[in-house]
Every structure is written in C-alpha cells, then in structure tokens.
C-alpha cells in the first residue's frame, strides 16, 4: 500500500479522535461502565446468603427451641426472625416473598431432644434454587452441630455437652425440584421487554433532533406529555405481543406456564412497559446524538439485569445496593412475575409492585417534561 493511503487513514483517524474527545457523554460512559462493573462484580455480588428474611413457627416454646433459633440467627446470614402461628401464615409469607425460609419446630421438640431424636421442618422458597439450596445447607449445618443434651455442671470440664444433631426435613415450595430453568424462564419476559423498551425509545427524540424535525414537533399544538405518550402507545402494543411470545414459548417448549392469574400478568405489564419506555425517552431527551443514546442505554440495561434480581437474588445484596436496584422497573416486574408464574399469585400479590412501577412512571414523566420544557421557549 502506498504512503498516501496510510496518510489518509491517519488523517481520518485524527479527525475522528478529535470528535470523540469532545463527546462528553461517550467518554463518561466509557469511564463509568468499567468502574460500575468492577464495583458490582467485586463488592456487591456474592453467592453467600445475606439479609435472608425468615420466620419461625415454634410450637414447642421451650428452651431448646429458643436455643436452636438463636444459633441459626447467630450465623449472621439471617435478618431478625418473624414469629408466626400457623402454616397458612407461613405459606402467605413465602408466596409474597416476605420470607425465604420458615423453620417449623414441632410441639414435642423438647421430648424428642431428651430422647436424642429431634426433628424440625424447614420450608423453603424454591422459586430461587440457588438461594433455597444455600439457606437449607446453612440451617442443616447449624442443626447438625446442635447439642441436644447438656451434661451436669460438675462434668463440664470433661466435655461441655454431648452432640446430638437435629434432623432437618426440608420442603421446597413453588419449585420442588429446584429447577434452574423455572427460575430463569419465570423472568424471561421481563428481560426481553427491558431490552426492547430501552432500545427502541432511546433514539426516538434524538432521531427527530438529528433529522431537524424536533423543533417542528414541539411547535405543534401539543404538550410535551402528549408527545411522549403518543410515542409510547405503538410500542406498548409491540411489548404485549412480545410478552405473549415469551409466555407461550416457555409453556409450549418447556411446559412452564403461569400458575397464577393471567389477568394480573397482563395488568402488571402495562405500568412496567410504560416505565421502561419512559426511561428510553428520558435517555433520548438527554442525549445529543444517536451514538450517545446507545451508550447511555447500555449503561442502564446492564445494571437493570444485575441489580433487579432476574439473574441473582437481590435479597443477598448489601442494603444500599439493594435499595438502588429498586429504582429500576425490572426489579418490581420480576417480583410480580415470580409471584404469578411460580407462586400462583393474583392481583393482591402484585399490588405493591404495581404501585412502585406507577410511581416510577410518574416520576419519569415529570423529569421528561422538565427537560423538554426549555426547548419550547
């Protein structure tokens, strides 16, 4: 190749480098994304249980039962336990995600301890197989080292107590076989819709700006809110079509159908789709070019997948990071999906996520309207 060829290549490269150097949005994303990933994968994510919500159904009310609960609590993996009085309350807590485990201590626990044959039951939320297996293993480890009989004080210098492990009978609800396929496919629709919503709308307004039609659109007798909602409606229809594909493909191919209300599934999808589309519109309003909108969208998609709980249980995250994940619509939608698909929930079980998604959508509309208003004057 001639010297002129390489000279032209270097000239174009120099010009492009000058453009990139002044692209603050691109440089910001290039700098922040690796830092964000380093923090998430280095400090936040871990397979070790932490902050596990659990409950205790103690029918014994004896000293041995209290000691067992105290030793489980002392592992540091669990939040302060919640005392309950019936199996119905236990199922309700597991179904609503308020507890991942329920320890059931039988009425004759003290007598069984004295006889050296104690048993307890551990009810686990099997909708997240990894969490259920880990939690069950830690409780079984504590029970295996539990001393059922104390020796007299005069003999404690010989051996403080005689070991007598407790038999933990584990029962997994909602996913008895601990199938990973059920866990991932339950939130399959949420991942598809998040990717679609953020991708298709992030370039909507910035594309109008690049084509020179943005100011013409704002000059129409419409408010910014009307413009935004008008741009979202066609994509809402597309999203429902994608939802139908996700549900039918999971059911027909793998036999995983929603166990709860289909109407609740359709209802909770609307505020999620609107909130996710609104994030894309906000990105489009903030970005100056299509390239910037693409980079900012990627910046939103990755944390949304990681911090929402679709691939990793959000209950195990540190409190500050767990709260940050609540700002992403996918967090609340995946909670609703798991309650409907795996736990057989209905409208009552998804009311909380629906209110959270509605609040996020309203906040995003306020931000979009505030950002677009100066351009009208």
Tab-separated table of C-alpha atoms in Angstrom:
chain	number	residue	atom	x	y	z
A	1	UNK	CA	0.000	0.000	0.000
A	2	UNK	CA	1.167	3.491	-0.832
A	3	UNK	CA	2.294	6.119	1.628
A	4	UNK	CA	-0.661	8.262	0.565
A	5	UNK	CA	-3.088	5.535	1.667
A	6	UNK	CA	-1.762	5.444	5.235
A	7	UNK	CA	-1.602	9.220	5.341
A	8	UNK	CA	-5.314	9.439	4.507
A	9	UNK	CA	-6.188	6.776	7.094
A	10	UNK	CA	-4.287	8.631	9.804
A	11	UNK	CA	-5.900	11.925	8.816
A	12	UNK	CA	-9.398	10.455	9.141
A	13	UNK	CA	-8.423	8.779	12.431
A	14	UNK	CA	-7.123	12.095	13.789
A	15	UNK	CA	-10.365	13.844	12.849
A	16	UNK	CA	-12.451	11.113	14.469
A	17	UNK	CA	-10.320	11.211	17.618
A	18	UNK	CA	-10.967	14.952	17.944
A	19	UNK	CA	-14.712	14.320	17.672
A	20	UNK	CA	-14.594	11.567	20.308
A	21	UNK	CA	-12.532	13.745	22.633
A	22	UNK	CA	-15.302	16.340	22.736
A	23	UNK	CA	-18.090	13.756	23.126
A	24	UNK	CA	-18.562	14.044	26.877
A	25	UNK	CA	-21.420	11.533	27.057
A	26	UNK	CA	-19.359	8.854	25.296
A	27	UNK	CA	-16.297	9.465	27.469
A	28	UNK	CA	-18.435	9.452	30.598
A	29	UNK	CA	-19.954	6.074	29.768
A	30	UNK	CA	-16.572	4.618	28.788
A	31	UNK	CA	-15.198	5.706	32.153
A	32	UNK	CA	-18.169	4.847	34.375
A	33	UNK	CA	-19.165	1.476	32.932
A	34	UNK	CA	-15.978	-0.429	33.883
A	35	UNK	CA	-15.990	1.204	37.325
A	36	UNK	CA	-19.613	0.214	37.802
A	37	UNK	CA	-18.947	-3.377	36.694
A	38	UNK	CA	-15.875	-3.601	38.936
A	39	UNK	CA	-17.877	-2.497	41.964
A	40	UNK	CA	-20.841	-4.768	41.171
A	41	UNK	CA	-18.861	-7.942	40.485
A	42	UNK	CA	-16.163	-7.233	43.056
A	43	UNK	CA	-18.137	-5.941	46.033
A	44	UNK	CA	-21.869	-6.440	45.527
A	45	UNK	CA	-22.483	-9.876	44.035
A	46	UNK	CA	-21.865	-12.961	46.120
A	47	UNK	CA	-23.444	-16.393	46.344
A	48	UNK	CA	-23.201	-16.335	50.136
A	49	UNK	CA	-26.603	-15.737	51.750
A	50	UNK	CA	-27.050	-12.402	53.480
A	51	UNK	CA	-30.008	-10.425	54.789
A	52	UNK	CA	-32.219	-13.513	54.437
A	53	UNK	CA	-35.794	-12.883	55.628
A	54	UNK	CA	-37.125	-15.849	57.585
A	55	UNK	CA	-39.838	-16.825	60.031
A	56	UNK	CA	-40.225	-19.304	62.874
A	57	UNK	CA	-43.292	-21.394	63.677
A	58	UNK	CA	-42.431	-22.544	67.204
A	59	UNK	CA	-44.995	-24.987	68.574
A	60	UNK	CA	-42.724	-26.095	71.366
A	61	UNK	CA	-41.986	-22.777	73.120
A	62	UNK	CA	-39.198	-24.463	75.066
A	63	UNK	CA	-35.634	-23.540	75.941
A	64	UNK	CA	-34.160	-25.957	73.376
A	65	UNK	CA	-36.260	-24.442	70.597
A	66	UNK	CA	-35.186	-20.925	71.555
A	67	UNK	CA	-31.549	-22.037	71.629
A	68	UNK	CA	-31.824	-23.546	68.154
A	69	UNK	CA	-33.351	-20.344	66.759
A	70	UNK	CA	-30.644	-18.284	68.459
A	71	UNK	CA	-27.880	-20.404	66.935
A	72	UNK	CA	-29.369	-20.055	63.452
A	73	UNK	CA	-29.654	-16.303	63.972
A	74	UNK	CA	-26.049	-16.151	65.203
A	75	UNK	CA	-24.717	-17.303	61.824
A	76	UNK	CA	-25.137	-13.737	60.584
A	77	UNK	CA	-26.840	-14.756	57.366
A	78	UNK	CA	-30.388	-14.030	58.500
A	79	UNK	CA	-32.414	-10.983	59.430
A	80	UNK	CA	-34.213	-10.990	62.781
A	81	UNK	CA	-36.818	-13.725	62.508
A	82	UNK	CA	-40.547	-13.217	62.353
A	83	UNK	CA	-42.665	-15.289	64.717
A	84	UNK	CA	-45.804	-16.822	63.158
A	85	UNK	CA	-48.604	-19.051	64.408
A	86	UNK	CA	-49.756	-21.270	61.532
A	87	UNK	CA	-48.847	-22.979	58.255
A	88	UNK	CA	-51.235	-20.675	56.411
A	89	UNK	CA	-49.257	-17.674	57.600
A	90	UNK	CA	-46.046	-19.414	56.562
A	91	UNK	CA	-47.352	-20.043	53.057
A	92	UNK	CA	-48.560	-16.461	52.783
A	93	UNK	CA	-45.132	-15.105	53.744
A	94	UNK	CA	-43.384	-17.382	51.243
A	95	UNK	CA	-45.874	-16.573	48.489
A	96	UNK	CA	-45.474	-12.812	48.945
A	97	UNK	CA	-41.692	-13.049	49.195
A	98	UNK	CA	-41.671	-11.734	52.771
A	99	UNK	CA	-39.703	-14.801	53.863
A	100	UNK	CA	-37.372	-17.167	52.045
A	101	UNK	CA	-37.426	-19.785	54.787
A	102	UNK	CA	-39.729	-20.850	57.600
A	103	UNK	CA	-38.412	-23.006	60.438
A	104	UNK	CA	-41.150	-25.205	61.932
A	105	UNK	CA	-40.412	-26.576	65.413
A	106	UNK	CA	-42.858	-29.328	66.455
A	107	UNK	CA	-44.778	-29.382	69.710
A	108	UNK	CA	-42.870	-32.388	71.075
A	109	UNK	CA	-39.442	-30.961	70.254
A	110	UNK	CA	-38.320	-30.883	73.904
A	111	UNK	CA	-39.302	-34.535	74.432
A	112	UNK	CA	-37.564	-35.554	71.195
A	113	UNK	CA	-34.447	-33.677	72.278
A	114	UNK	CA	-34.364	-35.607	75.534
A	115	UNK	CA	-34.709	-38.867	73.619
A	116	UNK	CA	-31.984	-37.854	71.167
A	117	UNK	CA	-34.223	-37.990	68.072
A	118	UNK	CA	-35.218	-34.352	67.417
A	119	UNK	CA	-36.652	-33.259	64.091
A	120	UNK	CA	-37.617	-29.894	62.648
A	121	UNK	CA	-39.097	-28.874	59.315
A	122	UNK	CA	-37.671	-26.177	57.087
A	123	UNK	CA	-39.991	-24.701	54.463
A	124	UNK	CA	-38.039	-23.015	51.677
A	125	UNK	CA	-38.999	-20.814	48.744
A	126	UNK	CA	-37.786	-22.950	45.860
A	127	UNK	CA	-38.510	-20.315	43.205
A	128	UNK	CA	-34.828	-19.350	43.521
A	129	UNK	CA	-32.981	-22.706	43.552
A	130	UNK	CA	-29.570	-21.289	44.456
A	131	UNK	CA	-30.890	-19.342	47.426
A	132	UNK	CA	-33.006	-22.234	48.672
A	133	UNK	CA	-30.140	-24.720	48.495
A	134	UNK	CA	-27.718	-22.373	50.246
A	135	UNK	CA	-30.115	-21.412	53.013
A	136	UNK	CA	-31.081	-25.028	53.590
A	137	UNK	CA	-27.430	-26.034	53.805
A	138	UNK	CA	-26.626	-23.403	56.429
A	139	UNK	CA	-29.608	-24.302	58.607
A	140	UNK	CA	-28.749	-28.007	58.295
A	141	UNK	CA	-25.165	-27.229	59.298
A	142	UNK	CA	-26.333	-25.454	62.460
A	143	UNK	CA	-28.740	-28.283	63.246
A	144	UNK	CA	-26.012	-30.862	62.684
A	145	UNK	CA	-23.790	-29.233	65.286
A	146	UNK	CA	-26.600	-28.645	67.768
A	147	UNK	CA	-26.164	-30.266	71.194
A	148	UNK	CA	-29.363	-31.861	72.334
A	149	UNK	CA	-28.301	-32.702	75.858
A	150	UNK	CA	-26.268	-30.725	78.362
A	151	UNK	CA	-24.028	-32.509	80.846
A	152	UNK	CA	-24.068	-31.707	84.570
A	153	UNK	CA	-22.090	-28.694	85.692
A	154	UNK	CA	-19.677	-30.880	87.616
A	155	UNK	CA	-18.620	-32.649	84.408
A	156	UNK	CA	-18.274	-29.634	82.134
A	157	UNK	CA	-14.501	-29.685	82.487
A	158	UNK	CA	-14.572	-33.032	80.667
A	159	UNK	CA	-16.967	-32.167	77.855
A	160	UNK	CA	-19.236	-29.117	77.776
A	161	UNK	CA	-22.076	-31.015	76.086
A	162	UNK	CA	-22.889	-34.154	74.167
A	163	UNK	CA	-23.536	-33.729	70.450
A	164	UNK	CA	-26.903	-34.825	69.137
A	165	UNK	CA	-27.700	-33.453	65.681
A	166	UNK	CA	-31.184	-32.394	64.683
A	167	UNK	CA	-32.754	-33.945	61.621
A	168	UNK	CA	-33.874	-31.121	59.308
A	169	UNK	CA	-36.656	-32.142	56.945
A	170	UNK	CA	-36.538	-29.671	54.066
A	171	UNK	CA	-39.559	-28.960	51.905
A	172	UNK	CA	-39.301	-26.759	48.843
A	173	UNK	CA	-42.387	-24.853	47.763
A	174	UNK	CA	-43.223	-23.437	44.307
A	175	UNK	CA	-40.292	-25.253	42.646
A	176	UNK	CA	-39.953	-28.660	44.363
A	177	UNK	CA	-37.244	-29.932	42.013
A	178	UNK	CA	-35.157	-26.719	42.292
A	179	UNK	CA	-35.071	-26.397	38.515
A	180	UNK	CA	-32.899	-23.518	37.305
A	181	UNK	CA	-34.978	-23.427	34.131
A	182	UNK	CA	-38.058	-22.397	36.087
A	183	UNK	CA	-36.131	-19.625	37.845
A	184	UNK	CA	-34.814	-18.046	34.648
A	185	UNK	CA	-37.871	-18.519	32.442
A	186	UNK	CA	-40.163	-17.019	35.081
A	187	UNK	CA	-38.453	-13.663	34.456
A	188	UNK	CA	-37.807	-14.276	30.739
A	189	UNK	CA	-40.480	-11.792	29.657
A	190	UNK	CA	-39.024	-9.093	31.898
A	191	UNK	CA	-35.578	-9.350	30.323
A	192	UNK	CA	-36.978	-9.296	26.779
A	193	UNK	CA	-39.220	-6.301	27.443
A	194	UNK	CA	-36.488	-4.324	29.213
A	195	UNK	CA	-34.120	-4.767	26.302
A	196	UNK	CA	-36.813	-3.837	23.777
A	197	UNK	CA	-38.220	-0.827	25.656
A	198	UNK	CA	-34.878	0.822	26.312
A	199	UNK	CA	-33.539	0.138	22.834
A	200	UNK	CA	-36.450	1.306	20.681
A	201	UNK	CA	-37.272	4.542	22.516
A	202	UNK	CA	-33.796	5.743	23.447
A	203	UNK	CA	-33.272	7.067	19.928
A	204	UNK	CA	-36.784	8.374	19.311
A	205	UNK	CA	-36.429	12.084	20.152
A	206	UNK	CA	-32.727	12.277	19.425
A	207	UNK	CA	-33.513	10.934	15.956
A	208	UNK	CA	-36.043	13.735	15.482
A	209	UNK	CA	-33.370	16.211	16.536
A	210	UNK	CA	-30.800	14.838	14.092
A	211	UNK	CA	-33.319	14.934	11.210
A	212	UNK	CA	-34.238	18.525	12.022
A	213	UNK	CA	-37.879	17.768	12.834
A	214	UNK	CA	-37.623	18.084	16.626
A	215	UNK	CA	-38.470	21.800	16.809
A	216	UNK	CA	-41.271	21.322	14.270
A	217	UNK	CA	-42.756	18.632	16.500
A	218	UNK	CA	-42.588	20.903	19.554
A	219	UNK	CA	-44.262	23.691	17.575
A	220	UNK	CA	-47.376	21.557	17.119
A	221	UNK	CA	-50.393	22.347	19.354
A	222	UNK	CA	-49.433	19.507	21.717
A	223	UNK	CA	-47.873	19.421	25.154
A	224	UNK	CA	-44.651	17.539	25.917
A	225	UNK	CA	-46.684	14.990	27.868
A	226	UNK	CA	-48.946	14.348	24.861
A	227	UNK	CA	-45.916	13.944	22.621
A	228	UNK	CA	-44.288	11.434	24.945
A	229	UNK	CA	-47.430	9.358	25.460
A	230	UNK	CA	-48.171	9.397	21.746
A	231	UNK	CA	-44.729	7.996	21.017
A	232	UNK	CA	-45.144	5.270	23.635
A	233	UNK	CA	-48.518	3.847	22.574
A	234	UNK	CA	-47.337	1.889	19.469
A	235	UNK	CA	-44.509	0.312	21.456
A	236	UNK	CA	-46.897	-0.774	24.208
A	237	UNK	CA	-48.763	-2.875	21.647
A	238	UNK	CA	-45.483	-4.395	20.425
A	239	UNK	CA	-44.469	-5.179	24.017
A	240	UNK	CA	-47.689	-7.081	24.672
A	241	UNK	CA	-47.001	-9.120	21.551
A	242	UNK	CA	-43.518	-9.911	22.872
A	243	UNK	CA	-44.988	-10.826	26.266
A	244	UNK	CA	-47.355	-13.269	24.579
A	245	UNK	CA	-44.432	-14.828	22.713
A	246	UNK	CA	-42.390	-15.192	25.925
A	247	UNK	CA	-45.238	-16.840	27.839
A	248	UNK	CA	-46.311	-19.161	25.024
A	249	UNK	CA	-42.781	-20.221	24.099
A	250	UNK	CA	-41.924	-21.020	27.735
A	251	UNK	CA	-45.155	-23.003	28.083
A	252	UNK	CA	-45.176	-24.868	24.789
A	253	UNK	CA	-41.475	-25.705	24.698
A	254	UNK	CA	-40.649	-26.243	28.376
A	255	UNK	CA	-44.064	-26.659	29.990
A	256	UNK	CA	-43.646	-23.639	32.262
A	257	UNK	CA	-46.989	-21.828	32.406
A	258	UNK	CA	-48.094	-19.073	34.798
A	259	UNK	CA	-49.578	-20.712	37.895
A	260	UNK	CA	-51.431	-17.548	38.909
A	261	UNK	CA	-53.792	-15.044	37.304
A	262	UNK	CA	-53.238	-14.244	33.630
A	263	UNK	CA	-55.217	-11.033	34.064
A	264	UNK	CA	-52.852	-9.947	36.831
A	265	UNK	CA	-49.930	-10.683	34.496
A	266	UNK	CA	-51.415	-8.515	31.748
A	267	UNK	CA	-52.268	-5.753	34.224
A	268	UNK	CA	-48.826	-5.519	35.867
A	269	UNK	CA	-47.139	-5.497	32.452
A	270	UNK	CA	-48.660	-2.130	31.499
A	271	UNK	CA	-47.028	0.055	34.206
A	272	UNK	CA	-43.755	-1.836	33.729
A	273	UNK	CA	-43.724	-1.248	29.977
A	274	UNK	CA	-44.651	2.418	30.392
A	275	UNK	CA	-41.928	2.981	32.996
A	276	UNK	CA	-39.301	1.189	30.886
A	277	UNK	CA	-40.287	3.092	27.749
A	278	UNK	CA	-40.156	6.344	29.725
A	279	UNK	CA	-36.545	5.608	30.687
A	280	UNK	CA	-35.733	5.252	26.991
A	281	UNK	CA	-37.455	8.549	26.227
A	282	UNK	CA	-35.540	10.259	29.042
A	283	UNK	CA	-32.297	8.937	27.589
A	284	UNK	CA	-33.347	10.244	24.177
A	285	UNK	CA	-34.085	13.677	25.651
A	286	UNK	CA	-30.739	13.854	27.434
A	287	UNK	CA	-28.589	12.554	24.560
A	288	UNK	CA	-27.394	14.838	21.788
A	289	UNK	CA	-26.666	12.141	19.220
A	290	UNK	CA	-27.843	8.632	18.461
A	291	UNK	CA	-24.443	7.230	19.438
A	292	UNK	CA	-24.745	8.851	22.848
A	293	UNK	CA	-28.212	7.403	23.355
A	294	UNK	CA	-26.935	3.908	22.541
A	295	UNK	CA	-24.113	4.145	25.076
A	296	UNK	CA	-26.371	5.536	27.807
A	297	UNK	CA	-28.929	2.803	27.117
A	298	UNK	CA	-26.307	0.100	27.595
A	299	UNK	CA	-25.381	1.840	30.852
A	300	UNK	CA	-28.980	1.343	32.030
A	301	UNK	CA	-29.565	-2.190	30.702
A	302	UNK	CA	-26.667	-3.937	32.433
A	303	UNK	CA	-27.329	-2.648	35.988
A	304	UNK	CA	-31.015	-3.345	35.453
A	305	UNK	CA	-30.300	-7.034	34.767
A	306	UNK	CA	-27.781	-7.387	37.597
A	307	UNK	CA	-29.457	-5.388	40.376
A	308	UNK	CA	-33.081	-6.276	39.661
A	309	UNK	CA	-32.951	-9.900	40.748
A	310	UNK	CA	-33.701	-11.625	37.435
A	311	UNK	CA	-30.344	-13.401	37.429
A	312	UNK	CA	-29.219	-13.055	41.036
A	313	UNK	CA	-31.293	-12.836	44.249
A	314	UNK	CA	-31.494	-9.196	45.237
A	315	UNK	CA	-32.124	-10.158	48.877
A	316	UNK	CA	-28.443	-11.127	49.179
A	317	UNK	CA	-27.183	-7.685	48.161
A	318	UNK	CA	-25.979	-5.054	50.663
A	319	UNK	CA	-28.772	-2.771	51.804
A	320	UNK	CA	-27.678	0.358	49.916
A	321	UNK	CA	-27.238	-1.519	46.644
A	322	UNK	CA	-30.496	-3.379	47.180
A	323	UNK	CA	-32.310	-0.077	47.571
A	324	UNK	CA	-30.616	1.299	44.448
A	325	UNK	CA	-31.943	-1.643	42.454
A	326	UNK	CA	-35.447	-0.554	43.396
A	327	UNK	CA	-35.074	2.404	41.018
A	328	UNK	CA	-35.136	0.039	38.042
A	329	UNK	CA	-38.588	-1.067	36.803
A	330	UNK	CA	-37.323	-4.584	36.186
A	331	UNK	CA	-36.861	-5.116	39.944
A	332	UNK	CA	-40.583	-4.770	40.612
A	333	UNK	CA	-41.686	-6.560	37.467
A	334	UNK	CA	-39.579	-9.633	38.168
A	335	UNK	CA	-41.011	-9.773	41.689
A	336	UNK	CA	-44.507	-9.726	40.197
A	337	UNK	CA	-43.587	-12.302	37.540
A	338	UNK	CA	-42.234	-14.776	40.081
A	339	UNK	CA	-45.289	-14.350	42.294
A	340	UNK	CA	-47.606	-15.032	39.364
A	341	UNK	CA	-45.658	-17.621	37.364
A	342	UNK	CA	-44.118	-19.679	40.184
A	343	UNK	CA	-46.174	-18.953	43.286
A	344	UNK	CA	-49.663	-18.758	41.783
A	345	UNK	CA	-50.297	-15.161	42.838
A	346	UNK	CA	-53.059	-12.821	41.728
A	347	UNK	CA	-53.880	-9.115	41.881
A	348	UNK	CA	-53.348	-8.863	45.647
A	349	UNK	CA	-49.803	-10.246	45.401
A	350	UNK	CA	-48.734	-7.786	42.680
A	351	UNK	CA	-50.373	-4.671	44.108
A	352	UNK	CA	-47.155	-3.491	45.772
A	353	UNK	CA	-45.021	-3.834	42.613
A	354	UNK	CA	-47.791	-2.162	40.577
A	355	UNK	CA	-47.786	0.891	42.859
A	356	UNK	CA	-43.986	1.093	42.719
A	357	UNK	CA	-43.998	0.921	38.901
A	358	UNK	CA	-46.734	3.546	38.701
A	359	UNK	CA	-44.702	5.847	40.934
A	360	UNK	CA	-41.580	5.369	38.798
A	361	UNK	CA	-43.526	6.140	35.626
A	362	UNK	CA	-44.972	9.344	37.122
A	363	UNK	CA	-41.517	10.471	38.275
A	364	UNK	CA	-40.031	9.810	34.842
A	365	UNK	CA	-42.801	11.812	33.156
A	366	UNK	CA	-42.027	14.763	35.426
A	367	UNK	CA	-38.332	14.561	34.553
A	368	UNK	CA	-39.045	14.308	30.818
A	369	UNK	CA	-41.463	17.238	30.886
A	370	UNK	CA	-38.972	19.341	32.858
A	371	UNK	CA	-36.192	18.506	30.397
A	372	UNK	CA	-38.307	19.255	27.303
A	373	UNK	CA	-39.895	22.493	28.555
A	374	UNK	CA	-36.915	24.830	27.958
A	375	UNK	CA	-36.800	23.740	24.328
A	376	UNK	CA	-40.306	25.058	23.771
A	377	UNK	CA	-39.394	28.662	24.537
